[in-house]
Short mmCIF file of N, CA and C and ligand atoms in Angstrom, two decimals:
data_model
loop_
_atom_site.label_atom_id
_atom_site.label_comp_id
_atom_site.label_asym_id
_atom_site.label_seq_id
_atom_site.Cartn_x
_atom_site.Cartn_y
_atom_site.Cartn_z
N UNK A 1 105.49 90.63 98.17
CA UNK A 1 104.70 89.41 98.15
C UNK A 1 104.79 88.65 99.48
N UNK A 2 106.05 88.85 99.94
CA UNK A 2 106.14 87.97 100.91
C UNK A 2 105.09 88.52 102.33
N UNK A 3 105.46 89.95 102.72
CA UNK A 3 104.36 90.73 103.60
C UNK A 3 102.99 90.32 102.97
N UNK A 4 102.38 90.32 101.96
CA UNK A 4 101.08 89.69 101.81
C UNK A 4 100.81 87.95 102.21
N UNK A 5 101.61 87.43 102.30
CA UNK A 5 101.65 85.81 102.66
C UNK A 5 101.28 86.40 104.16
N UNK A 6 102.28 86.80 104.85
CA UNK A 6 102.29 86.85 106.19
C UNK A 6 101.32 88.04 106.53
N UNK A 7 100.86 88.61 106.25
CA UNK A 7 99.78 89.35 106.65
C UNK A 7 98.47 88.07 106.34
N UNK A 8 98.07 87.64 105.38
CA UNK A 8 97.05 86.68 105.09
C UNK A 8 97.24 85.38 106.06
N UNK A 9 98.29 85.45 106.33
CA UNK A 9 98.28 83.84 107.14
C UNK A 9 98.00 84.42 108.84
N UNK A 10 98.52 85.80 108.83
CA UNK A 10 97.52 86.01 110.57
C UNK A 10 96.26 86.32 110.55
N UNK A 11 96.03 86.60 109.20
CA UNK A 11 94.43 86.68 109.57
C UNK A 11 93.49 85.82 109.20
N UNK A 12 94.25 84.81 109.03
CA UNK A 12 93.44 83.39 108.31
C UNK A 12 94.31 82.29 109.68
N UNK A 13 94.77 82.89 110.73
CA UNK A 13 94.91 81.65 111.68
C UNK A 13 94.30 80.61 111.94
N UNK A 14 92.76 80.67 111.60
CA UNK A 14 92.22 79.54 112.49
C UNK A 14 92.14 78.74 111.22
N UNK A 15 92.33 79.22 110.14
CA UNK A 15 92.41 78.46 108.80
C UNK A 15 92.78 76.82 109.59
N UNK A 16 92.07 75.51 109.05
CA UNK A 16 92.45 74.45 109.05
C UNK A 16 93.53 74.10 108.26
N UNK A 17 93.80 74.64 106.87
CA UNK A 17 95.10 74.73 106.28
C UNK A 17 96.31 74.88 106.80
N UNK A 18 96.00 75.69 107.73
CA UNK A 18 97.39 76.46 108.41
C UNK A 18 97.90 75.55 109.43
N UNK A 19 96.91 74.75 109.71
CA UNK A 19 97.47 73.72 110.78
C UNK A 19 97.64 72.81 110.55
N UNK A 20 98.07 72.52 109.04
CA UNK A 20 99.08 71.20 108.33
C UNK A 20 100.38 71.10 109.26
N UNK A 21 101.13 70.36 109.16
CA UNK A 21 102.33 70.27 109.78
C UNK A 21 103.49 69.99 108.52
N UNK A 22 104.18 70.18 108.59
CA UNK A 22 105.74 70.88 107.87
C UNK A 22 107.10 70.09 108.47
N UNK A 23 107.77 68.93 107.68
CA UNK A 23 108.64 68.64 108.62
C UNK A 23 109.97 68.72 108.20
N UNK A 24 111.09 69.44 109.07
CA UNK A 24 112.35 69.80 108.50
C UNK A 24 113.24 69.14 108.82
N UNK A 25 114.34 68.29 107.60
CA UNK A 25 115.12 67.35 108.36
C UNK A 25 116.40 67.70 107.87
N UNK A 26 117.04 67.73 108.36
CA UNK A 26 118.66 68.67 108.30
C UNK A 26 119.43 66.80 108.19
N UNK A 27 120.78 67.14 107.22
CA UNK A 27 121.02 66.03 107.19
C UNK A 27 122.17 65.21 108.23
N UNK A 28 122.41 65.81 109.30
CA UNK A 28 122.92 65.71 110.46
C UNK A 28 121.98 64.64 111.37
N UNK A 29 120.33 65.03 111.20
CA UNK A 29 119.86 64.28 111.52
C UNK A 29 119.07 64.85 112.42
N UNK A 30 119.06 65.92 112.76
CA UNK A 30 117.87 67.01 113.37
C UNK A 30 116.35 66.93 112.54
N UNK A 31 115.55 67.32 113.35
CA UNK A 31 114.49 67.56 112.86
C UNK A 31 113.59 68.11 113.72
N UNK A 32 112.63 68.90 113.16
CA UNK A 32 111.64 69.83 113.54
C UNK A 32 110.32 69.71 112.69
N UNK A 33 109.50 69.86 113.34
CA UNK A 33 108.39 70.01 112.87
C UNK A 33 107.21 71.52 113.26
N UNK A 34 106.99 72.01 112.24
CA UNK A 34 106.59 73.27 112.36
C UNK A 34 104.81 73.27 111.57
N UNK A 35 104.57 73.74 112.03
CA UNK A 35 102.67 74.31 111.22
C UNK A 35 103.15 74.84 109.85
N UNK A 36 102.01 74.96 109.32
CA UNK A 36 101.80 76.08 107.93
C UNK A 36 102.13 77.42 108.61
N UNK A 37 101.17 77.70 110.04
CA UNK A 37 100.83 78.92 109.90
C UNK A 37 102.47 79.23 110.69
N UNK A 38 103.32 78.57 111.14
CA UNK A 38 104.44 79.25 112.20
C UNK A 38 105.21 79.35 110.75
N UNK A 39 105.27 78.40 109.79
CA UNK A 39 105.96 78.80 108.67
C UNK A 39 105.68 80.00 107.84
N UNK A 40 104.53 80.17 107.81
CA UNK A 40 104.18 81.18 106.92
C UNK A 40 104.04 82.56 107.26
N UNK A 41 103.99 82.48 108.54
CA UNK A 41 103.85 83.89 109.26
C UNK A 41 105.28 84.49 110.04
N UNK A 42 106.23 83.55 109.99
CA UNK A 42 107.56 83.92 109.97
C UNK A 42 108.32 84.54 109.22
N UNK A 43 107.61 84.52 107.79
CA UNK A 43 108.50 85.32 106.84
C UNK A 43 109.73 84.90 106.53
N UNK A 44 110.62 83.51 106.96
CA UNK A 44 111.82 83.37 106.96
C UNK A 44 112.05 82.60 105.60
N UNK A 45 111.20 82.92 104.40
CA UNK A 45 111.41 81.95 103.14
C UNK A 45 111.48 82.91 101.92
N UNK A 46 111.99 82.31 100.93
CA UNK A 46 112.57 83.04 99.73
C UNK A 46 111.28 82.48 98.62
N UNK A 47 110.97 83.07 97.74
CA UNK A 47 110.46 82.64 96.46
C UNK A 47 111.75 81.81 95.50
N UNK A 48 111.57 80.82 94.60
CA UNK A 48 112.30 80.41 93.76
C UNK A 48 111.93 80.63 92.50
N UNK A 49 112.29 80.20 91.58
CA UNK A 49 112.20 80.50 90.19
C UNK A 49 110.75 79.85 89.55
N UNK A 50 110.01 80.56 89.53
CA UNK A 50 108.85 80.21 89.08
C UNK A 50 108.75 79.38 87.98
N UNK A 51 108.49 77.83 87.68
CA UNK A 51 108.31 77.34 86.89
C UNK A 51 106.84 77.22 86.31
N UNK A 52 106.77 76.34 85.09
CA UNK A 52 105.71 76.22 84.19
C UNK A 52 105.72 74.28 84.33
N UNK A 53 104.35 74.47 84.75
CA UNK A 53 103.96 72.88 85.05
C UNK A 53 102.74 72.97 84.01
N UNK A 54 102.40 71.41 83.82
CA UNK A 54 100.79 71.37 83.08
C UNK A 54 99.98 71.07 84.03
N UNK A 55 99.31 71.84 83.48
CA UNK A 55 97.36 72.30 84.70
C UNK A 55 97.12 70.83 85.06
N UNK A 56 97.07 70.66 86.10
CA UNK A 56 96.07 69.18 86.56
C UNK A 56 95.10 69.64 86.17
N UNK A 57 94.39 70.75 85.75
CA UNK A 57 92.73 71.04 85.45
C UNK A 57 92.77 70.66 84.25
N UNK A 58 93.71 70.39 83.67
CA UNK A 58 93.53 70.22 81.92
C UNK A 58 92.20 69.39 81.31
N UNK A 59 91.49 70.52 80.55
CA UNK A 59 90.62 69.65 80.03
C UNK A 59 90.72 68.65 78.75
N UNK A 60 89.89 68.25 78.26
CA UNK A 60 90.09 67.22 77.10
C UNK A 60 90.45 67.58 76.05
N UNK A 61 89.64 69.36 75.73
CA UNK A 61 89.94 69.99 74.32
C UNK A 61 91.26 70.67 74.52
N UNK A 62 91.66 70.95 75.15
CA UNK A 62 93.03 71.87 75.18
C UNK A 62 94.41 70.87 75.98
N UNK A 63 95.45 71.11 75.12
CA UNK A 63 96.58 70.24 75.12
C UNK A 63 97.88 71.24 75.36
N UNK A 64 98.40 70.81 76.16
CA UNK A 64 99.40 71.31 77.11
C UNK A 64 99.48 72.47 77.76
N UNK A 65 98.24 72.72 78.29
CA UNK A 65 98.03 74.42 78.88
C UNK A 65 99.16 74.05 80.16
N UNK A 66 100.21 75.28 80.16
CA UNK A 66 100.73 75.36 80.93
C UNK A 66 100.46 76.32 82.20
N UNK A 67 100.62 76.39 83.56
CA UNK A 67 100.41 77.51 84.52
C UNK A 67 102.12 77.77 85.48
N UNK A 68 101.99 78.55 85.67
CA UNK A 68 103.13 78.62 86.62
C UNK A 68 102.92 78.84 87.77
N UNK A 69 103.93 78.13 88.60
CA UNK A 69 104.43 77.98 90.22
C UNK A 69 105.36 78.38 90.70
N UNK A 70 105.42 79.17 91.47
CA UNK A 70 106.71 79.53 92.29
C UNK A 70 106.73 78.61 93.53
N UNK A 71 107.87 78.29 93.61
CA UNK A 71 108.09 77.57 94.91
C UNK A 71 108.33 78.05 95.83
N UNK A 72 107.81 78.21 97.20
CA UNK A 72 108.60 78.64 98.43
C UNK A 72 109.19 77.74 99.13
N UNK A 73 110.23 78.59 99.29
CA UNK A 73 111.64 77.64 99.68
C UNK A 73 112.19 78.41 101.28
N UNK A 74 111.97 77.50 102.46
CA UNK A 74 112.50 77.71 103.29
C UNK A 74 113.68 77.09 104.02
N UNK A 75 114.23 78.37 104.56
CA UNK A 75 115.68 77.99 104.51
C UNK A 75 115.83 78.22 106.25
N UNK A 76 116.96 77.45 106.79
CA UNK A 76 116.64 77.80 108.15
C UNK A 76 117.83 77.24 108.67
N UNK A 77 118.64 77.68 109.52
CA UNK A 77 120.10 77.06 109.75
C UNK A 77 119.83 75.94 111.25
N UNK A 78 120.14 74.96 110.87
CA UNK A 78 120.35 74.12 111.80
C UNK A 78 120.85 74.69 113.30
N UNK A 79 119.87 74.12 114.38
CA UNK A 79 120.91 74.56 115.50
C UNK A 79 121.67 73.92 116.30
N UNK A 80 121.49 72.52 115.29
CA UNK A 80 123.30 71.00 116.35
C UNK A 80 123.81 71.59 115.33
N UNK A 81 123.91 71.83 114.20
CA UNK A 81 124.88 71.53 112.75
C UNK A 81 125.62 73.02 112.34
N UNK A 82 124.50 73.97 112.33
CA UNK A 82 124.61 75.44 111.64
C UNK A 82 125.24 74.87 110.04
N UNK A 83 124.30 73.93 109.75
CA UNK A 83 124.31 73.80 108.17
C UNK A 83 123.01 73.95 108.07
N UNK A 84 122.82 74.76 106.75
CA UNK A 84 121.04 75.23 106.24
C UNK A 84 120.43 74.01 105.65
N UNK A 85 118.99 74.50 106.28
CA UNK A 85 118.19 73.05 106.29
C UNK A 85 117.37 74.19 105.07
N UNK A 86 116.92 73.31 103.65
CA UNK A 86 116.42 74.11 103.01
C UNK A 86 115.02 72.94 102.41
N UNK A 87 113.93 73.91 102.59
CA UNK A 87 112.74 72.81 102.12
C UNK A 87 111.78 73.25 101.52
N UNK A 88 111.20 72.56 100.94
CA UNK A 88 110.33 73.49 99.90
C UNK A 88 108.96 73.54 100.89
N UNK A 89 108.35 74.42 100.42
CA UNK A 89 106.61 74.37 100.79
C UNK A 89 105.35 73.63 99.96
N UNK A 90 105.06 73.09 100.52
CA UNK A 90 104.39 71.74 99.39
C UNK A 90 103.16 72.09 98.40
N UNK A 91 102.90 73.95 98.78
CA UNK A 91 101.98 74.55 97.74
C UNK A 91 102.43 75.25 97.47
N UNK A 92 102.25 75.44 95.94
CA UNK A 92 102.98 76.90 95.57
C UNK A 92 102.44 78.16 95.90
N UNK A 93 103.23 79.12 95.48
CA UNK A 93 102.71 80.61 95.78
C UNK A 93 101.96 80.87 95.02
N UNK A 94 101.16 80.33 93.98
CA UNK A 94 99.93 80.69 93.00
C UNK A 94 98.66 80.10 93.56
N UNK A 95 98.93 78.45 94.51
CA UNK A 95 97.92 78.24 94.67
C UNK A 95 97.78 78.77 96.26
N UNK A 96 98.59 79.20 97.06
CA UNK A 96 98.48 79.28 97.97
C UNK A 96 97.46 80.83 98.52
N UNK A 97 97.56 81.69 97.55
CA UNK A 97 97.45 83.13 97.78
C UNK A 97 95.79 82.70 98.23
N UNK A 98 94.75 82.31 97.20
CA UNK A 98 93.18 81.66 96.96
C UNK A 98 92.83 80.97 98.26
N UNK A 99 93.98 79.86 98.94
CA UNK A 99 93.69 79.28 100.05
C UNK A 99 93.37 80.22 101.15
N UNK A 100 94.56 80.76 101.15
CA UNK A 100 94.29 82.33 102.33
C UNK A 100 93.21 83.08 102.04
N UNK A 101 93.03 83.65 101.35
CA UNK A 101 91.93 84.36 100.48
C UNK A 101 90.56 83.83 100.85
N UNK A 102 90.34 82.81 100.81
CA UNK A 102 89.08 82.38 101.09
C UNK A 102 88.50 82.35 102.18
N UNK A 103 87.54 82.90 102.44
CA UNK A 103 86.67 83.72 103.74
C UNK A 103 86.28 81.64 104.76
N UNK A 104 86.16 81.76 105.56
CA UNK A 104 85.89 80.48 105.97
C UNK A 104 84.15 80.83 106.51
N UNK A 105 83.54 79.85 106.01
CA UNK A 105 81.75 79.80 105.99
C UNK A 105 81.28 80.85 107.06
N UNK A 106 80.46 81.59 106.94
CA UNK A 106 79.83 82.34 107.57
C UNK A 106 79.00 81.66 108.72
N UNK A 107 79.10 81.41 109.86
CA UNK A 107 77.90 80.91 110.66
C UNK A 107 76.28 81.05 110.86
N UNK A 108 76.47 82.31 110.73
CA UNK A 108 75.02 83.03 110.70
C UNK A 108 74.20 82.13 109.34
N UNK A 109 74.96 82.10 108.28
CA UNK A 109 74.32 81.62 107.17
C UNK A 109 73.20 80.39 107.59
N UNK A 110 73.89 79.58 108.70
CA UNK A 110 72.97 78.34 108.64
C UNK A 110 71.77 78.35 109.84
N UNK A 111 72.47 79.50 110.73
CA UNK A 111 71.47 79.68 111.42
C UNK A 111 70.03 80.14 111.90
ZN1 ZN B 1 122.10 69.73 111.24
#
């Protein structure tokens, strides 16, 4: 799974997604700030335990549809401290796969 993240996130570089910013704060008091895409195409993150949240899509007739999320969790050792700076990724790996996935507008179309 993880080679499919990072294969999809180099070929979705120019993705506007990818150029969110990501900020890591170690509790020493370091901090870094990194892209989607330097995060995601690094490969340096673990999956966590996939939980069960309720759908923000929930409609009116159906009551407590649950979906699940895995969290990606990146971990990264400080370099004043060499204590691990560990942070989550603010989309999960269910919704994230669709973001990549999605072709960005064809130009020709409007032309
Ligand atoms: Zn530190």
């Amino acid at each position: 799974m993880k080679e499919l993240i990072v294969s999809l996130s180099e070929k979705n570089r120019q993705n506007k997604f990818l150029k969110n910013k990501l900020e890591l704060r170690c509790k020493c008091g370091y901090n870094e700030t990194l892209t989607y895409y330097d995060f995601l195409s690094a490969g340096e993150y673990n999956f966590g335990q996939p939980v069960s949240i309720v759908s923000p899509f929930i409609s009116e007739s159906i009551y407590d549809e649950t979906i699940t999320a895995t969290p990606i969790l990146l971990t990264k050792k400080c370099p004043d401290c060499g204590e691990d700076i560990v942070s989550v990724f603010p989309v999960s790996l269910e919704n994230l796969v669709p973001i990549l996935n999605m072709k960005p507008p064809d130009p020709q179309m409007y032309g």
